[in-house]
Amino acid sequence: MTELLYQTDAYLQEFKAGVTSVLMDERAVVLDQSAFYPGGGGQPCDFGSLNVNGVEYAVDKVKKQGEDVLHFLGGTSPLPSAGAAAHGTLDWTRRYKLMRTHTALHVLCGTIFRDYGAQVTGGNMEPLKGHLDFEFETMRGELVRDIEAAINKEVHLSRDIRVNILPRDEAFQIPDLIRTKINLLPEGISHVRTIEIVGLDLQADGGTHVRNTNEVGHIRIADYKSKGAINKRIYIEVE
Ligand SMILES: [Zn+2]
């Protein structure tokens, strides 16, 4: 089982860990704790490096498997052994861009729900770019500029972002979480992690976010597409 350090400290760029198991065929190691985000919820995994006994391995893919985080090691150096001490370093430039982008998407989601009552059905992101799909029947091209102005206003309001980990029963009492389809969470989950943009948005979320909307930067609505009468996709870019 890997302790997920990014869940409580998204700003951790380096960490020490122990290698708990090694998957020879996949060139992957499981660590007892990790700051690497393994991907999920539309946020891609982190990249970086792992130093074990003086050997520097590129981490070029990270994946969650059950309660373990698998770190896939590039290159051809012999793999470390279980029990070895490791030092991990994130590609922080990439991760921080993903944090800003992920928070920007929550700003978009919260603003559109508040102003138009439209709910999100899905989304995806890469560093500084992303999109969300909404059930947003009244969306039309003329609204793009209004939405862009509204989301950037939220960024400039310097809203704090809070991470909380709640018992499942408690989370299920919160109306804002119910609207974001918290009921779709697997039954085995005993705790729910929430991301709150104070005064704007609250969601069950496993990703990494900035501390305050003022770190996001300017958000541009790059495109919008109608995917049918009800479903609309909005693309953003963070500058
Ligand atoms: Zn999210």
PDB file of C-alpha atoms and ligand atoms in Angstrom:
ATOM      1  CA  MET A   1       0.000   0.000   0.000  1.00  0.00           C
ATOM      2  CA  THR A   2       1.359   3.406  -0.977  1.00  0.00           C
ATOM      3  CA  GLU A   3       0.670   6.448   1.180  1.00  0.00           C
ATOM      4  CA  LEU A   4      -0.496   9.200  -1.179  1.00  0.00           C
ATOM      5  CA  LEU A   5       1.507  12.240  -0.094  1.00  0.00           C
ATOM      6  CA  TYR A   6       0.040  14.495  -2.812  1.00  0.00           C
ATOM      7  CA  GLN A   7      -3.427  14.114  -1.265  1.00  0.00           C
ATOM      8  CA  THR A   8      -2.509  16.285   1.697  1.00  0.00           C
ATOM      9  CA  ASP A   9       0.411  18.277   0.240  1.00  0.00           C
ATOM     10  CA  ALA A  10       0.141  19.069  -3.460  1.00  0.00           C
ATOM     11  CA  TYR A  11       3.275  21.267  -3.200  1.00  0.00           C
ATOM     12  CA  LEU A  12       5.623  18.441  -2.226  1.00  0.00           C
ATOM     13  CA  GLN A  13       8.220  18.260  -5.007  1.00  0.00           C
ATOM     14  CA  GLU A  14      10.668  15.787  -3.439  1.00  0.00           C
ATOM     15  CA  PHE A  15      10.264  12.939  -0.986  1.00  0.00           C
ATOM     16  CA  LYS A  16      11.989   9.958   0.589  1.00  0.00           C
ATOM     17  CA  ALA A  17      10.420   6.515   0.367  1.00  0.00           C
ATOM     18  CA  GLY A  18      11.131   2.815   0.648  1.00  0.00           C
ATOM     19  CA  VAL A  19      10.814   0.382  -2.259  1.00  0.00           C
ATOM     20  CA  THR A  20       8.236  -2.198  -1.139  1.00  0.00           C
ATOM     21  CA  SER A  21       8.110  -4.338  -4.277  1.00  0.00           C
ATOM     22  CA  VAL A  22       9.599  -4.580  -7.752  1.00  0.00           C
ATOM     23  CA  LEU A  23       7.794  -5.694 -10.918  1.00  0.00           C
ATOM     24  CA  MET A  24      10.627  -6.929 -13.130  1.00  0.00           C
ATOM     25  CA  ASP A  25       8.685  -7.421 -16.373  1.00  0.00           C
ATOM     26  CA  GLU A  26       7.089  -3.990 -16.225  1.00  0.00           C
ATOM     27  CA  ARG A  27      10.219  -2.205 -14.910  1.00  0.00           C
ATOM     28  CA  ALA A  28       8.076  -0.732 -12.140  1.00  0.00           C
ATOM     29  CA  VAL A  29       8.502  -0.252  -8.397  1.00  0.00           C
ATOM     30  CA  VAL A  30       5.957   0.216  -5.628  1.00  0.00           C
ATOM     31  CA  LEU A  31       6.943   2.704  -2.910  1.00  0.00           C
ATOM     32  CA  ASP A  32       5.636   2.906   0.670  1.00  0.00           C
ATOM     33  CA  GLN A  33       4.783   6.576   0.061  1.00  0.00           C
ATOM     34  CA  SER A  34       4.796   8.820  -2.980  1.00  0.00           C
ATOM     35  CA  ALA A  35       4.206  12.390  -4.129  1.00  0.00           C
ATOM     36  CA  PHE A  36       3.719  11.217  -7.731  1.00  0.00           C
ATOM     37  CA  TYR A  37       0.125  11.624  -8.907  1.00  0.00           C
ATOM     38  CA  PRO A  38      -0.869   8.363 -10.625  1.00  0.00           C
ATOM     39  CA  GLY A  39      -3.464   9.914 -12.944  1.00  0.00           C
ATOM     40  CA  GLY A  40      -7.239   9.926 -12.633  1.00  0.00           C
ATOM     41  CA  GLY A  41     -10.235  12.263 -12.690  1.00  0.00           C
ATOM     42  CA  GLY A  42      -9.025  13.749 -15.974  1.00  0.00           C
ATOM     43  CA  GLN A  43      -5.607  14.729 -14.559  1.00  0.00           C
ATOM     44  CA  PRO A  44      -2.681  12.917 -16.221  1.00  0.00           C
ATOM     45  CA  CYS A  45       0.042  11.257 -14.157  1.00  0.00           C
ATOM     46  CA  ASP A  46       3.226  12.990 -13.063  1.00  0.00           C
ATOM     47  CA  PHE A  47       6.683  12.470 -14.500  1.00  0.00           C
ATOM     48  CA  GLY A  48      10.001  12.875 -12.708  1.00  0.00           C
ATOM     49  CA  SER A  49      12.879  10.798 -11.389  1.00  0.00           C
ATOM     50  CA  LEU A  50      13.740   8.328  -8.686  1.00  0.00           C
ATOM     51  CA  ASN A  51      17.203   7.973  -7.193  1.00  0.00           C
ATOM     52  CA  VAL A  52      18.010   4.627  -5.566  1.00  0.00           C
ATOM     53  CA  ASN A  53      21.516   3.829  -4.299  1.00  0.00           C
ATOM     54  CA  GLY A  54      23.022   6.524  -6.499  1.00  0.00           C
ATOM     55  CA  VAL A  55      21.263   5.330  -9.659  1.00  0.00           C
ATOM     56  CA  GLU A  56      18.985   7.912 -11.241  1.00  0.00           C
ATOM     57  CA  TYR A  57      15.922   6.454 -12.980  1.00  0.00           C
ATOM     58  CA  ALA A  58      13.518   8.488 -15.096  1.00  0.00           C
ATOM     59  CA  VAL A  59       9.926   7.973 -13.981  1.00  0.00           C
ATOM     60  CA  ASP A  60       8.061   8.104 -17.276  1.00  0.00           C
ATOM     61  CA  LYS A  61       4.705   6.720 -16.175  1.00  0.00           C
ATOM     62  CA  VAL A  62       2.874   6.319 -12.870  1.00  0.00           C
ATOM     63  CA  LYS A  63      -0.236   4.241 -12.312  1.00  0.00           C
ATOM     64  CA  LYS A  64      -2.490   3.235  -9.428  1.00  0.00           C
ATOM     65  CA  GLN A  65      -3.072  -0.480  -9.037  1.00  0.00           C
ATOM     66  CA  GLY A  66      -5.345  -1.296  -6.123  1.00  0.00           C
ATOM     67  CA  GLU A  67      -3.787   0.500  -3.154  1.00  0.00           C
ATOM     68  CA  ASP A  68      -0.324   0.593  -4.708  1.00  0.00           C
ATOM     69  CA  VAL A  69       1.238   3.275  -6.885  1.00  0.00           C
ATOM     70  CA  LEU A  70       3.431   1.797  -9.615  1.00  0.00           C
ATOM     71  CA  HIS A  71       6.366   3.932 -10.768  1.00  0.00           C
ATOM     72  CA  PHE A  72       7.613   2.837 -14.194  1.00  0.00           C
ATOM     73  CA  LEU A  73      11.353   3.324 -14.589  1.00  0.00           C
ATOM     74  CA  GLY A  74      12.916   4.304 -17.907  1.00  0.00           C
ATOM     75  CA  GLY A  75      16.369   3.378 -19.180  1.00  0.00           C
ATOM     76  CA  THR A  76      18.156   0.045 -18.913  1.00  0.00           C
ATOM     77  CA  SER A  77      19.892   0.273 -15.501  1.00  0.00           C
ATOM     78  CA  PRO A  78      19.331  -2.828 -13.334  1.00  0.00           C
ATOM     79  CA  LEU A  79      16.260  -2.401 -11.139  1.00  0.00           C
ATOM     80  CA  PRO A  80      16.605  -1.721  -7.399  1.00  0.00           C
ATOM     81  CA  SER A  81      15.635  -4.336  -4.808  1.00  0.00           C
ATOM     82  CA  ALA A  82      12.732  -4.308  -2.399  1.00  0.00           C
ATOM     83  CA  GLY A  83      13.762  -2.641   0.854  1.00  0.00           C
ATOM     84  CA  ALA A  84      15.986  -0.038  -0.828  1.00  0.00           C
ATOM     85  CA  ALA A  85      15.696   3.632   0.111  1.00  0.00           C
ATOM     86  CA  ALA A  86      14.570   5.914  -2.706  1.00  0.00           C
ATOM     87  CA  HIS A  87      14.468   9.646  -3.284  1.00  0.00           C
ATOM     88  CA  GLY A  88      11.776  10.871  -5.646  1.00  0.00           C
ATOM     89  CA  THR A  89      11.705  14.192  -7.501  1.00  0.00           C
ATOM     90  CA  LEU A  90       8.730  15.414  -9.521  1.00  0.00           C
ATOM     91  CA  ASP A  91       8.893  17.204 -12.852  1.00  0.00           C
ATOM     92  CA  TRP A  92       7.526  20.237 -11.012  1.00  0.00           C
ATOM     93  CA  THR A  93       7.125  22.448 -14.074  1.00  0.00           C
ATOM     94  CA  ARG A  94       4.679  19.978 -15.548  1.00  0.00           C
ATOM     95  CA  ARG A  95       2.887  19.198 -12.274  1.00  0.00           C
ATOM     96  CA  TYR A  96       2.389  22.853 -11.336  1.00  0.00           C
ATOM     97  CA  LYS A  97       0.892  23.558 -14.772  1.00  0.00           C
ATOM     98  CA  LEU A  98      -1.489  20.643 -14.204  1.00  0.00           C
ATOM     99  CA  MET A  99      -2.447  22.016 -10.773  1.00  0.00           C
ATOM    100  CA  ARG A 100      -3.247  25.427 -12.265  1.00  0.00           C
ATOM    101  CA  THR A 101      -5.199  23.790 -15.099  1.00  0.00           C
ATOM    102  CA  HIS A 102      -7.150  21.481 -12.793  1.00  0.00           C
ATOM    103  CA  THR A 103      -8.144  24.364 -10.525  1.00  0.00           C
ATOM    104  CA  ALA A 104      -9.093  26.441 -13.608  1.00  0.00           C
ATOM    105  CA  LEU A 105     -11.479  23.668 -14.664  1.00  0.00           C
ATOM    106  CA  HIS A 106     -13.102  23.674 -11.210  1.00  0.00           C
ATOM    107  CA  VAL A 107     -13.486  27.457 -11.452  1.00  0.00           C
ATOM    108  CA  LEU A 108     -15.256  26.933 -14.795  1.00  0.00           C
ATOM    109  CA  CYS A 109     -17.453  24.172 -13.400  1.00  0.00           C
ATOM    110  CA  GLY A 110     -18.433  26.154 -10.275  1.00  0.00           C
ATOM    111  CA  THR A 111     -19.121  29.351 -12.220  1.00  0.00           C
ATOM    112  CA  ILE A 112     -21.266  27.659 -14.859  1.00  0.00           C
ATOM    113  CA  PHE A 113     -23.280  25.803 -12.244  1.00  0.00           C
ATOM    114  CA  ARG A 114     -23.836  29.019 -10.262  1.00  0.00           C
ATOM    115  CA  ASP A 115     -24.732  31.164 -13.283  1.00  0.00           C
ATOM    116  CA  TYR A 116     -26.585  28.669 -15.511  1.00  0.00           C
ATOM    117  CA  GLY A 117     -27.327  25.593 -13.356  1.00  0.00           C
ATOM    118  CA  ALA A 118     -25.508  23.354 -15.828  1.00  0.00           C
ATOM    119  CA  GLN A 119     -23.823  20.213 -14.555  1.00  0.00           C
ATOM    120  CA  VAL A 120     -20.562  18.637 -15.643  1.00  0.00           C
ATOM    121  CA  THR A 121     -20.600  15.178 -17.196  1.00  0.00           C
ATOM    122  CA  GLY A 122     -16.895  14.708 -17.921  1.00  0.00           C
ATOM    123  CA  GLY A 123     -13.638  16.328 -18.847  1.00  0.00           C
ATOM    124  CA  ASN A 124      -9.960  15.981 -19.511  1.00  0.00           C
ATOM    125  CA  MET A 125      -6.768  18.026 -19.286  1.00  0.00           C
ATOM    126  CA  GLU A 126      -3.128  18.315 -20.202  1.00  0.00           C
ATOM    127  CA  PRO A 127      -0.714  20.980 -18.932  1.00  0.00           C
ATOM    128  CA  LEU A 128      -2.342  24.415 -19.500  1.00  0.00           C
ATOM    129  CA  LYS A 129      -5.225  23.036 -21.605  1.00  0.00           C
ATOM    130  CA  GLY A 130      -8.431  21.214 -20.840  1.00  0.00           C
ATOM    131  CA  HIS A 131     -12.099  20.772 -21.540  1.00  0.00           C
ATOM    132  CA  LEU A 132     -15.288  20.038 -19.659  1.00  0.00           C
ATOM    133  CA  ASP A 133     -18.547  18.600 -20.943  1.00  0.00           C
ATOM    134  CA  PHE A 134     -21.767  20.084 -19.594  1.00  0.00           C
ATOM    135  CA  GLU A 135     -25.465  19.344 -19.764  1.00  0.00           C
ATOM    136  CA  PHE A 136     -26.007  22.910 -20.895  1.00  0.00           C
ATOM    137  CA  GLU A 137     -28.914  23.231 -23.295  1.00  0.00           C
ATOM    138  CA  THR A 138     -28.877  27.055 -23.343  1.00  0.00           C
ATOM    139  CA  MET A 139     -25.155  27.347 -24.150  1.00  0.00           C
ATOM    140  CA  ARG A 140     -24.451  29.346 -27.302  1.00  0.00           C
ATOM    141  CA  GLY A 141     -21.477  31.123 -28.826  1.00  0.00           C
ATOM    142  CA  GLU A 142     -22.534  34.540 -27.540  1.00  0.00           C
ATOM    143  CA  LEU A 143     -22.105  33.357 -23.947  1.00  0.00           C
ATOM    144  CA  VAL A 144     -18.412  32.558 -24.382  1.00  0.00           C
ATOM    145  CA  ARG A 145     -17.249  36.085 -23.556  1.00  0.00           C
ATOM    146  CA  ASP A 146     -19.569  36.356 -20.540  1.00  0.00           C
ATOM    147  CA  ILE A 147     -18.326  33.048 -19.165  1.00  0.00           C
ATOM    148  CA  GLU A 148     -14.710  34.010 -19.787  1.00  0.00           C
ATOM    149  CA  ALA A 149     -15.181  37.286 -17.903  1.00  0.00           C
ATOM    150  CA  ALA A 150     -16.977  35.524 -15.029  1.00  0.00           C
ATOM    151  CA  ILE A 151     -14.305  32.854 -14.535  1.00  0.00           C
ATOM    152  CA  ASN A 152     -11.457  35.362 -14.604  1.00  0.00           C
ATOM    153  CA  LYS A 153     -13.319  37.438 -12.037  1.00  0.00           C
ATOM    154  CA  GLU A 154     -13.322  34.379  -9.755  1.00  0.00           C
ATOM    155  CA  VAL A 155      -9.572  33.952 -10.310  1.00  0.00           C
ATOM    156  CA  HIS A 156      -8.988  37.595  -9.325  1.00  0.00           C
ATOM    157  CA  LEU A 157     -11.137  37.243  -6.199  1.00  0.00           C
ATOM    158  CA  SER A 158      -8.224  35.180  -4.775  1.00  0.00           C
ATOM    159  CA  ARG A 159     -10.421  32.423  -3.423  1.00  0.00           C
ATOM    160  CA  ASP A 160      -8.686  29.917  -1.152  1.00  0.00           C
ATOM    161  CA  ILE A 161      -8.800  26.250  -2.042  1.00  0.00           C
ATOM    162  CA  ARG A 162      -9.270  23.756   0.776  1.00  0.00           C
ATOM    163  CA  VAL A 163      -8.664  20.030   0.746  1.00  0.00           C
ATOM    164  CA  ASN A 164     -10.688  17.910   3.130  1.00  0.00           C
ATOM    165  CA  ILE A 165     -10.895  14.186   3.764  1.00  0.00           C
ATOM    166  CA  LEU A 166     -14.298  13.224   5.204  1.00  0.00           C
ATOM    167  CA  PRO A 167     -15.923   9.983   6.310  1.00  0.00           C
ATOM    168  CA  ARG A 168     -18.185   8.743   3.510  1.00  0.00           C
ATOM    169  CA  ASP A 169     -21.428   9.189   5.522  1.00  0.00           C
ATOM    170  CA  GLU A 170     -20.581  12.804   6.333  1.00  0.00           C
ATOM    171  CA  ALA A 171     -19.747  13.604   2.701  1.00  0.00           C
ATOM    172  CA  PHE A 172     -23.043  12.151   1.542  1.00  0.00           C
ATOM    173  CA  GLN A 173     -24.905  14.759   3.642  1.00  0.00           C
ATOM    174  CA  ILE A 174     -23.439  17.679   1.687  1.00  0.00           C
ATOM    175  CA  PRO A 175     -25.842  18.855  -1.057  1.00  0.00           C
ATOM    176  CA  ASP A 176     -23.080  20.358  -3.229  1.00  0.00           C
ATOM    177  CA  LEU A 177     -21.338  17.008  -3.336  1.00  0.00           C
ATOM    178  CA  ILE A 178     -24.479  15.113  -4.206  1.00  0.00           C
ATOM    179  CA  ARG A 179     -24.977  17.276  -7.298  1.00  0.00           C
ATOM    180  CA  THR A 180     -21.495  16.383  -8.523  1.00  0.00           C
ATOM    181  CA  LYS A 181     -22.485  12.723  -8.620  1.00  0.00           C
ATOM    182  CA  ILE A 182     -20.710  11.605  -5.452  1.00  0.00           C
ATOM    183  CA  ASN A 183     -23.150   8.681  -5.446  1.00  0.00           C
ATOM    184  CA  LEU A 184     -21.123   7.189  -8.306  1.00  0.00           C
ATOM    185  CA  LEU A 185     -18.161   6.584  -5.974  1.00  0.00           C
ATOM    186  CA  PRO A 186     -17.388   2.890  -5.454  1.00  0.00           C
ATOM    187  CA  GLU A 187     -18.974   1.425  -2.318  1.00  0.00           C
ATOM    188  CA  GLY A 188     -15.673   0.262  -0.835  1.00  0.00           C
ATOM    189  CA  ILE A 189     -14.460   3.844  -0.329  1.00  0.00           C
ATOM    190  CA  SER A 190     -14.662   4.776   3.378  1.00  0.00           C
ATOM    191  CA  HIS A 191     -13.456   8.359   3.027  1.00  0.00           C
ATOM    192  CA  VAL A 192     -14.118  11.042   0.463  1.00  0.00           C
ATOM    193  CA  ARG A 193     -11.552  13.689  -0.430  1.00  0.00           C
ATOM    194  CA  THR A 194     -13.068  17.026  -1.311  1.00  0.00           C
ATOM    195  CA  ILE A 195     -11.719  20.124  -3.027  1.00  0.00           C
ATOM    196  CA  GLU A 196     -13.441  23.353  -2.085  1.00  0.00           C
ATOM    197  CA  ILE A 197     -12.902  26.649  -3.873  1.00  0.00           C
ATOM    198  CA  VAL A 198     -14.236  28.671  -0.974  1.00  0.00           C
ATOM    199  CA  GLY A 199     -17.432  30.455  -1.965  1.00  0.00           C
ATOM    200  CA  LEU A 200     -17.593  28.912  -5.429  1.00  0.00           C
ATOM    201  CA  ASP A 201     -17.281  25.146  -5.820  1.00  0.00           C
ATOM    202  CA  LEU A 202     -17.107  21.925  -3.836  1.00  0.00           C
ATOM    203  CA  GLN A 203     -16.371  18.559  -5.395  1.00  0.00           C
ATOM    204  CA  ALA A 204     -15.246  15.080  -4.510  1.00  0.00           C
ATOM    205  CA  ASP A 205     -11.865  14.952  -6.215  1.00  0.00           C
ATOM    206  CA  GLY A 206      -8.601  13.045  -6.072  1.00  0.00           C
ATOM    207  CA  GLY A 207      -6.447  15.526  -7.975  1.00  0.00           C
ATOM    208  CA  THR A 208      -3.875  18.171  -7.120  1.00  0.00           C
ATOM    209  CA  HIS A 209      -4.797  21.848  -6.942  1.00  0.00           C
ATOM    210  CA  VAL A 210      -3.200  25.212  -6.228  1.00  0.00           C
ATOM    211  CA  ARG A 211      -3.832  26.874  -2.841  1.00  0.00           C
ATOM    212  CA  ASN A 212      -5.548  29.963  -4.149  1.00  0.00           C
ATOM    213  CA  THR A 213      -7.230  30.896  -7.430  1.00  0.00           C
ATOM    214  CA  ASN A 214      -4.731  33.747  -7.827  1.00  0.00           C
ATOM    215  CA  GLU A 215      -2.121  31.123  -8.809  1.00  0.00           C
ATOM    216  CA  VAL A 216      -4.181  29.964 -11.802  1.00  0.00           C
ATOM    217  CA  GLY A 217      -3.382  32.848 -14.158  1.00  0.00           C
ATOM    218  CA  HIS A 218      -5.622  34.104 -16.964  1.00  0.00           C
ATOM    219  CA  ILE A 219      -8.097  31.564 -18.337  1.00  0.00           C
ATOM    220  CA  ARG A 220      -9.060  31.804 -21.998  1.00  0.00           C
ATOM    221  CA  ILE A 221     -12.020  29.980 -23.487  1.00  0.00           C
ATOM    222  CA  ALA A 222     -10.321  28.524 -26.533  1.00  0.00           C
ATOM    223  CA  ASP A 223     -13.304  26.843 -28.141  1.00  0.00           C
ATOM    224  CA  TYR A 224     -16.777  25.508 -27.585  1.00  0.00           C
ATOM    225  CA  LYS A 225     -18.560  22.694 -29.373  1.00  0.00           C
ATOM    226  CA  SER A 226     -22.099  21.479 -29.414  1.00  0.00           C
ATOM    227  CA  LYS A 227     -22.184  17.725 -28.926  1.00  0.00           C
ATOM    228  CA  GLY A 228     -25.959  17.546 -29.435  1.00  0.00           C
ATOM    229  CA  ALA A 229     -28.927  19.555 -28.159  1.00  0.00           C
ATOM    230  CA  ILE A 230     -27.956  19.263 -24.500  1.00  0.00           C
ATOM    231  CA  ASN A 231     -24.285  18.312 -24.319  1.00  0.00           C
ATOM    232  CA  LYS A 232     -21.756  21.092 -24.844  1.00  0.00           C
ATOM    233  CA  ARG A 233     -17.986  20.971 -24.573  1.00  0.00           C
ATOM    234  CA  ILE A 234     -16.006  24.015 -23.433  1.00  0.00           C
ATOM    235  CA  TYR A 235     -12.247  24.183 -24.039  1.00  0.00           C
ATOM    236  CA  ILE A 236      -9.958  26.359 -21.944  1.00  0.00           C
ATOM    237  CA  GLU A 237      -6.346  27.427 -22.033  1.00  0.00           C
ATOM    238  CA  VAL A 238      -4.465  28.796 -19.047  1.00  0.00           C
ATOM    239  CA  GLU A 239      -1.985  31.578 -19.749  1.00  0.00           C
TER     240      GLU A 239
HETATM  241 ZN    ZN B   1     -11.264  17.782 -10.551  1.00  0.00          ZN
END
